[in-house]
Short mmCIF file of N, CA and C in Angstrom, two decimals:
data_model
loop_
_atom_site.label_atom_id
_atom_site.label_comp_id
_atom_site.label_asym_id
_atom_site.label_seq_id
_atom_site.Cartn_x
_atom_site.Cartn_y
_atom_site.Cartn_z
N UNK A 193 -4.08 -15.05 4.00
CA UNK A 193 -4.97 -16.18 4.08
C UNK A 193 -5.16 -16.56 5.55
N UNK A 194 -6.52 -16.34 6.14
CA UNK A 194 -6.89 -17.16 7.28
C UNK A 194 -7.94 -18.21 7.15
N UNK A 195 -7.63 -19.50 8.01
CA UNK A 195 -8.34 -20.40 8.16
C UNK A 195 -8.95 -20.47 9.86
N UNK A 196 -10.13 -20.40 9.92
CA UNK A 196 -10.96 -21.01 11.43
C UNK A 196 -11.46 -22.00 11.41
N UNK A 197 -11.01 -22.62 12.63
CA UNK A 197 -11.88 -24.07 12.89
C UNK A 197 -12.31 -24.11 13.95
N UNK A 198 -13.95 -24.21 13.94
CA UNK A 198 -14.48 -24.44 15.08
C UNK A 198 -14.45 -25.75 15.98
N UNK A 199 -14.51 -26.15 16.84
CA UNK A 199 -14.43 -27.21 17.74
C UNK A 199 -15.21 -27.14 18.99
N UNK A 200 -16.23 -28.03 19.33
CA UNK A 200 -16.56 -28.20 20.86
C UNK A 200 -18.09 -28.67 21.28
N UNK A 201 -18.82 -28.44 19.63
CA UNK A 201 -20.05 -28.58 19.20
C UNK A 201 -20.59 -30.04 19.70
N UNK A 202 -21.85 -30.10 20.03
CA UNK A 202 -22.48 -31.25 20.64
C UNK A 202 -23.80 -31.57 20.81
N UNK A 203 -24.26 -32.60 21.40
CA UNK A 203 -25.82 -32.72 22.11
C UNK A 203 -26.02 -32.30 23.71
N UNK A 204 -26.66 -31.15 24.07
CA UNK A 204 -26.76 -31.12 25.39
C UNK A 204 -28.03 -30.80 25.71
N UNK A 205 -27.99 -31.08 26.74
CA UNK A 205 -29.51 -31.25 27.71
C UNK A 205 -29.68 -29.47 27.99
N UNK A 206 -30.82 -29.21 27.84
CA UNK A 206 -31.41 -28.26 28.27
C UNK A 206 -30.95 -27.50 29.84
N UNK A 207 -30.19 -26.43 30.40
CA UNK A 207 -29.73 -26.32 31.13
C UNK A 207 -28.53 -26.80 31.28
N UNK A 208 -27.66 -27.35 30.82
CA UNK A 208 -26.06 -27.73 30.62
C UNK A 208 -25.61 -26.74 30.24
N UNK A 209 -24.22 -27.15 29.93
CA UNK A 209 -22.99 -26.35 29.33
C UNK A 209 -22.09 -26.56 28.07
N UNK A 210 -21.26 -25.85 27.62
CA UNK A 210 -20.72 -26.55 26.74
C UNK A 210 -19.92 -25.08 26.35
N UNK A 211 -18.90 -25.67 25.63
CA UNK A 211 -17.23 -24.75 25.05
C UNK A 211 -17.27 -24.78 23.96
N UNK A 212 -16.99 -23.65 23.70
CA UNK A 212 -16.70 -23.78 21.85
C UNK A 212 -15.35 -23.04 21.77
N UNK A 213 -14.71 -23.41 20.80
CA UNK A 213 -13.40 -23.18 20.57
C UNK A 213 -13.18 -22.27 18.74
N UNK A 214 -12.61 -21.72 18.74
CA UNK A 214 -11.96 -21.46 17.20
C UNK A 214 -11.04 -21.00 17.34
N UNK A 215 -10.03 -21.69 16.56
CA UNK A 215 -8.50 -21.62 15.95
C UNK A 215 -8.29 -20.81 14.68
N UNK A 216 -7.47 -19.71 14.94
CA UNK A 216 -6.94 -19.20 13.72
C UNK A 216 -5.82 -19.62 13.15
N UNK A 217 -5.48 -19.71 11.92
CA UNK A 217 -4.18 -19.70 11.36
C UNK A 217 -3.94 -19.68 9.86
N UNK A 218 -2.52 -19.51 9.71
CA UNK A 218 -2.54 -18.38 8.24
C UNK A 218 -1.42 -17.45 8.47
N UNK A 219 -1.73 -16.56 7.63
CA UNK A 219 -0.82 -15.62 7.67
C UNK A 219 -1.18 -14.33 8.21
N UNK A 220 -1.48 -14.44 9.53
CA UNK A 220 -1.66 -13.44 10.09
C UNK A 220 -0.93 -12.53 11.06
N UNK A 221 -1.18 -11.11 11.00
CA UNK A 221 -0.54 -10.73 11.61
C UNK A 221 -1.01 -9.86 12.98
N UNK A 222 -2.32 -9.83 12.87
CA UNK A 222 -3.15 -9.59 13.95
C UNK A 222 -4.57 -9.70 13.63
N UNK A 223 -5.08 -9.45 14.97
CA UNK A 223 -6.81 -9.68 14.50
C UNK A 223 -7.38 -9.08 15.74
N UNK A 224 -8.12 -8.14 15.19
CA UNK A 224 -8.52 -6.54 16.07
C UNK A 224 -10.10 -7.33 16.82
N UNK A 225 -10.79 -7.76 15.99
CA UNK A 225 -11.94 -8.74 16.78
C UNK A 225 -12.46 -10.22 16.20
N UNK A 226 -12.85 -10.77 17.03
CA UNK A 226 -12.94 -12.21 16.97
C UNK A 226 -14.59 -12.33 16.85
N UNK A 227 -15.29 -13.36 16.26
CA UNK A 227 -16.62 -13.16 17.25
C UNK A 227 -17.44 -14.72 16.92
N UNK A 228 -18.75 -14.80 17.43
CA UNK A 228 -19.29 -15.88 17.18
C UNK A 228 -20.92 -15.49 16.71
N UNK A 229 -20.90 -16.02 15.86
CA UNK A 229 -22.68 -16.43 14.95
C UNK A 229 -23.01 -17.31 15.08
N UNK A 230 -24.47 -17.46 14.89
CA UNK A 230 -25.08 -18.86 14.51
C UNK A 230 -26.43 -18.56 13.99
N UNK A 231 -26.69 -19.52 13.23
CA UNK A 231 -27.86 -20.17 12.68
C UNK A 231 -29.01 -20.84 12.50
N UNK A 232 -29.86 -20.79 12.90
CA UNK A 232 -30.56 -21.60 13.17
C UNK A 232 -31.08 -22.00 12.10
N UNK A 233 -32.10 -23.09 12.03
CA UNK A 233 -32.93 -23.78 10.64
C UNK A 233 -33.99 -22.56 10.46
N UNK A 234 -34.19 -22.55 9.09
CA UNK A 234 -34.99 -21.56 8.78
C UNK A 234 -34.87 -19.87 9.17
N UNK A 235 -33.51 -19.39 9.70
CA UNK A 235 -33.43 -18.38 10.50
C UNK A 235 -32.54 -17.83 9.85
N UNK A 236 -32.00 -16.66 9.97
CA UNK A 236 -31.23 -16.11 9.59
C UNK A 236 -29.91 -15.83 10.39
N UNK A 237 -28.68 -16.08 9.85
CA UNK A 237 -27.41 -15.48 11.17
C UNK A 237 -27.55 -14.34 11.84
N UNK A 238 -26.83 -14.74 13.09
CA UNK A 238 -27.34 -13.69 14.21
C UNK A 238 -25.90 -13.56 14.80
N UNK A 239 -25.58 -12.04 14.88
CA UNK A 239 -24.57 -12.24 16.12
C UNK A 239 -25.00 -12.88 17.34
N UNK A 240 -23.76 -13.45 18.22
CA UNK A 240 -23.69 -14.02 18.98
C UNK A 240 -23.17 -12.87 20.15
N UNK A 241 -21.74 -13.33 19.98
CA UNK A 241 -20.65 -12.57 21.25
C UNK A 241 -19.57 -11.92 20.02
N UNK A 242 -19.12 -11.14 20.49
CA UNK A 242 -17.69 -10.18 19.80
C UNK A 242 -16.90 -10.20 21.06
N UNK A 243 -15.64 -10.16 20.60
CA UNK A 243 -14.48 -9.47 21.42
C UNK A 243 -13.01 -8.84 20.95
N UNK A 244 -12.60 -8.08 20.87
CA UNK A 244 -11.96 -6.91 20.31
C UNK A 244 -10.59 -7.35 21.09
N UNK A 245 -9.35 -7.36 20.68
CA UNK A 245 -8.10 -7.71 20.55
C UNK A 245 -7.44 -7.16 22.53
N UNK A 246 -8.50 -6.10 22.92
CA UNK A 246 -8.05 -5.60 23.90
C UNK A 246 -9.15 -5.98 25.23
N UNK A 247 -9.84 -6.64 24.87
CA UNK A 247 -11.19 -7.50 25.39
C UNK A 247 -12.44 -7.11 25.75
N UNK A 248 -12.69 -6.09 24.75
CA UNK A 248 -13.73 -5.02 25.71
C UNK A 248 -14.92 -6.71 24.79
N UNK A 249 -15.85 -6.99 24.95
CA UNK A 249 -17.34 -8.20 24.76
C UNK A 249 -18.79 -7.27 24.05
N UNK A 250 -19.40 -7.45 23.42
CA UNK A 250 -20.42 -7.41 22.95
C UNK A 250 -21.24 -8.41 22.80
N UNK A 251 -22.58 -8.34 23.40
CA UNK A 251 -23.44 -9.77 23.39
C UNK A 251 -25.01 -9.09 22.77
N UNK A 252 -25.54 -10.44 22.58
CA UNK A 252 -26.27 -9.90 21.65
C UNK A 252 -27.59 -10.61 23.15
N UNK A 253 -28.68 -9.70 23.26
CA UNK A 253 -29.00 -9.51 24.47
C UNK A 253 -29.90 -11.19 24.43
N UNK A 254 -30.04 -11.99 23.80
CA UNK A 254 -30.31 -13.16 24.52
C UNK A 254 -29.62 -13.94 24.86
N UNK A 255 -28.16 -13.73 24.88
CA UNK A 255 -27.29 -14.46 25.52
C UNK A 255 -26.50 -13.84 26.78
N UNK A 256 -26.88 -12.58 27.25
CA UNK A 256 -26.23 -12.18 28.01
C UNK A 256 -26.77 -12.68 29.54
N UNK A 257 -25.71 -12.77 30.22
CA UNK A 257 -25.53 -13.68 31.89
C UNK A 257 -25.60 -15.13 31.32
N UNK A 258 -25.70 -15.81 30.15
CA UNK A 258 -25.10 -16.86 29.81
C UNK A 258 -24.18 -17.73 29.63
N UNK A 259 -23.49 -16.41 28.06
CA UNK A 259 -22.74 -16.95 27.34
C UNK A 259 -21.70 -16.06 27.92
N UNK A 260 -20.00 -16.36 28.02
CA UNK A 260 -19.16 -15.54 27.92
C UNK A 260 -18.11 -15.83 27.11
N UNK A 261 -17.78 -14.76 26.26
CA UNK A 261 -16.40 -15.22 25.00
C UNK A 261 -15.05 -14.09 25.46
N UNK A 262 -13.89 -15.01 24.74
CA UNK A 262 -12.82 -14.68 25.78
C UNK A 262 -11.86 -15.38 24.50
N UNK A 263 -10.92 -15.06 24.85
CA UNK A 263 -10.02 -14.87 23.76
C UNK A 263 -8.42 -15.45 24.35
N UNK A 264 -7.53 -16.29 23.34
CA UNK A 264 -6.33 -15.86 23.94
C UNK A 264 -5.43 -15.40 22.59
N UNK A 265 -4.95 -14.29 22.66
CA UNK A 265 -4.57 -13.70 21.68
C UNK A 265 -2.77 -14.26 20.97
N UNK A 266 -2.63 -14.70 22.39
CA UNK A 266 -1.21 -15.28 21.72
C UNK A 266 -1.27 -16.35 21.09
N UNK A 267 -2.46 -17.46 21.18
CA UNK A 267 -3.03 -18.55 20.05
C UNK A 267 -3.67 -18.19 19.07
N UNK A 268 -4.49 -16.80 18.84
CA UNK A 268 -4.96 -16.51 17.83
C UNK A 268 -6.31 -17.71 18.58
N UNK A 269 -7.15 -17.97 19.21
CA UNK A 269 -8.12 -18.50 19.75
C UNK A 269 -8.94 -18.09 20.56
N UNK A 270 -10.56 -18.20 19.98
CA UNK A 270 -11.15 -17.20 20.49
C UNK A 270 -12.61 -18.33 21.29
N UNK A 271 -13.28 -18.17 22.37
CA UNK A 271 -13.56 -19.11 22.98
C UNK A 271 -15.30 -18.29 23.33
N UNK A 272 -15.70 -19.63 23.69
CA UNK A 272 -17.72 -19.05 24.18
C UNK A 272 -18.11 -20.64 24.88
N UNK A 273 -18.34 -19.61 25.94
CA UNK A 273 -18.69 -21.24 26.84
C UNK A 273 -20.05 -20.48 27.49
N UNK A 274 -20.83 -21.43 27.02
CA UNK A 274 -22.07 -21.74 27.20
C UNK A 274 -23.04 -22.10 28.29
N UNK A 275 -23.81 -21.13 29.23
CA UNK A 275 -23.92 -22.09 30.32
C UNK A 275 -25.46 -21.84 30.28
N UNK A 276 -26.26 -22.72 31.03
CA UNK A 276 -27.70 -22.34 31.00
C UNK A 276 -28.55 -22.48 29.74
N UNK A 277 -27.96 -23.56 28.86
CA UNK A 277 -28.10 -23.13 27.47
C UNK A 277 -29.87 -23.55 27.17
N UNK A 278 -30.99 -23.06 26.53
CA UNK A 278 -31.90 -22.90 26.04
C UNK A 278 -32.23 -23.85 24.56
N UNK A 279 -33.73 -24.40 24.34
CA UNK A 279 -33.86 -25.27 22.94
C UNK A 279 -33.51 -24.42 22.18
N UNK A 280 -33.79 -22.83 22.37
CA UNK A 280 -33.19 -21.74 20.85
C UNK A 280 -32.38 -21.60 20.77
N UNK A 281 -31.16 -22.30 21.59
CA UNK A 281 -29.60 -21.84 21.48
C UNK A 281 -29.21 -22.96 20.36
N UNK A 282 -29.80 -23.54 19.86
CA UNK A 282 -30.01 -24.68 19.04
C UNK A 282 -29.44 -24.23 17.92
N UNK A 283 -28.43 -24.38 17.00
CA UNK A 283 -27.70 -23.38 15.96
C UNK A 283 -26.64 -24.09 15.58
N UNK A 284 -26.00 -23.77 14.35
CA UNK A 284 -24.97 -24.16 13.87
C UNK A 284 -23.89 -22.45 14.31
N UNK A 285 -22.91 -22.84 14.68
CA UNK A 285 -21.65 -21.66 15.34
C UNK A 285 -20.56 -21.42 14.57
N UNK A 286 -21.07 -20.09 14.28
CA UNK A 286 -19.85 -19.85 12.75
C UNK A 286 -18.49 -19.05 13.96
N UNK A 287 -17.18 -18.90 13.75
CA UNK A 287 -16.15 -18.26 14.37
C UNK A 287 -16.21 -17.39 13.22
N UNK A 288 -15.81 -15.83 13.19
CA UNK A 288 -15.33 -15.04 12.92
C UNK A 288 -14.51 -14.11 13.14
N UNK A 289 -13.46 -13.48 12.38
CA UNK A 289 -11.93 -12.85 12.61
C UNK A 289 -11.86 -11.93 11.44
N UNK A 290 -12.06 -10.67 12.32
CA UNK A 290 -11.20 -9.17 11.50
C UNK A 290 -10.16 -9.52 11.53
N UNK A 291 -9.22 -9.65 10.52
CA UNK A 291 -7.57 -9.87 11.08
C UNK A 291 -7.02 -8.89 9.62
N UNK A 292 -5.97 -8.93 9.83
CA UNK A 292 -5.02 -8.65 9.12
C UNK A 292 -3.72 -9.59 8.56
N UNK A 293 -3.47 -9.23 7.31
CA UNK A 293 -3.17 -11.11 7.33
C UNK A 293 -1.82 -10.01 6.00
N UNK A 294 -0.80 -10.66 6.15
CA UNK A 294 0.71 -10.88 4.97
C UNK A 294 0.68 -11.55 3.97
N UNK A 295 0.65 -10.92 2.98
CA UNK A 295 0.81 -11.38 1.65
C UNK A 295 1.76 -10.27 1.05
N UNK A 296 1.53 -10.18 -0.54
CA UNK A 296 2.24 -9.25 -0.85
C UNK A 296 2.49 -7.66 0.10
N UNK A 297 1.28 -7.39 0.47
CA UNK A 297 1.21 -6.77 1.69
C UNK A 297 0.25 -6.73 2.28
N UNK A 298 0.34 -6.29 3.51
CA UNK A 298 -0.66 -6.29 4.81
C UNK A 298 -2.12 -6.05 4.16
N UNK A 299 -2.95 -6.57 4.47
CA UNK A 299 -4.52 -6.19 3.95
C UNK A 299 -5.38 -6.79 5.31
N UNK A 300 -6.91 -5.95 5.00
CA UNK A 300 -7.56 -6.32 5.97
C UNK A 300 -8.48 -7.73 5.26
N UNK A 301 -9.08 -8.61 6.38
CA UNK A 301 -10.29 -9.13 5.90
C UNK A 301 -10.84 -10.21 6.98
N UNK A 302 -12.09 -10.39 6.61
CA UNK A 302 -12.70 -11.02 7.02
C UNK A 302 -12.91 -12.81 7.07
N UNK A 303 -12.32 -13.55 7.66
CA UNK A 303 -12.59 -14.71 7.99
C UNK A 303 -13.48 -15.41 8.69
N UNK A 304 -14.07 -16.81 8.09
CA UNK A 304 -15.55 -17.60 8.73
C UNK A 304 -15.04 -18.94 8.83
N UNK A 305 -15.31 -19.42 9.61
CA UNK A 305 -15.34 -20.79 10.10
C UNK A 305 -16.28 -21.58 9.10
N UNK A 306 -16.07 -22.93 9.45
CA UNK A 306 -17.66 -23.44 8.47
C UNK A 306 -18.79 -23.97 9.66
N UNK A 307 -18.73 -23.74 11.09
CA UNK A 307 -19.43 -23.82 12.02
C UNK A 307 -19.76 -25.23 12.83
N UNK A 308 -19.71 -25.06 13.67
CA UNK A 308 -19.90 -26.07 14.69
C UNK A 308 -21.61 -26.48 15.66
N UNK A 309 -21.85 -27.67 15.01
CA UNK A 309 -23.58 -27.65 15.50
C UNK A 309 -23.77 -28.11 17.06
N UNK A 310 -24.65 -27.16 17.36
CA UNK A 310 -25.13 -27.08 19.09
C UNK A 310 -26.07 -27.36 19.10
N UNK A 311 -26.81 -28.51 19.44
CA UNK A 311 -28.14 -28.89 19.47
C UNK A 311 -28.57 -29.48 21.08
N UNK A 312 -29.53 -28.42 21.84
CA UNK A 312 -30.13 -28.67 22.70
C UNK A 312 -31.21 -28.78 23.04
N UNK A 313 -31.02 -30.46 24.21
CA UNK A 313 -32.55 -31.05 24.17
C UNK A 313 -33.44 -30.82 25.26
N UNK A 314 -34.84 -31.54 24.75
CA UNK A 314 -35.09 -31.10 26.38
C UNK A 314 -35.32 -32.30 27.39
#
């Protein structure tokens, strides 16, 4: 069982900044990549940023020289700070985690946050 909670979500001005946070926890015993989605109204989820347990990043090309996500693996916390941010960055921010998690035994799966809303003005 993993639980994510996003944290950091806000109102910002067009060209600002802003942190987003997600916390893992549960019964885990590792988690190979982390990543961030979002949503927009009427839109469909979109990757965001990925990052893989050993830190190699994947961005999804309208956020790149923006956004950077970063990880600290000994919290199980995976991070995207926001800079330069755009009215289309406008989205609700789901956290997501490949992990591997202890129960009767080790299994893989997939964990979601319930997302954190970023709304920027102009």
């Amino acid at each position: 069982q993993v639980q994510l909670v996003e944290s950091g979500g806000g109102l910002v001005q067009a060209g600002g900044s802003l942190l987003l946070s997600c916390a893992a926890s549960g019964s885990i015993v590792s988690i190979s990549t982390m990543g961030w989605y979002r949503q927009a109204p009427g839109k469909q989820r979109e990757l965001v940023a990925t990052i893989t347990s050993g830190g190699s990043t994947n961005y999804a090309d309208s956020v790149k020289g923006r956004f950077t996500i970063s990880r600290d693996n000994g919290k199980n916390t995976v991070y995207l700070q926001m800079n330069s941010l755009k009215l289309e960055d406008t989205a609700v921010y789901y956290c997501n985690a490949a992990a591997i998690v202890r129960g009767v035994y080790f299994r893989n799966l997939d964990a979601w946050g319930q997302g954190t809303l970023v709304t920027v003005s102009s």
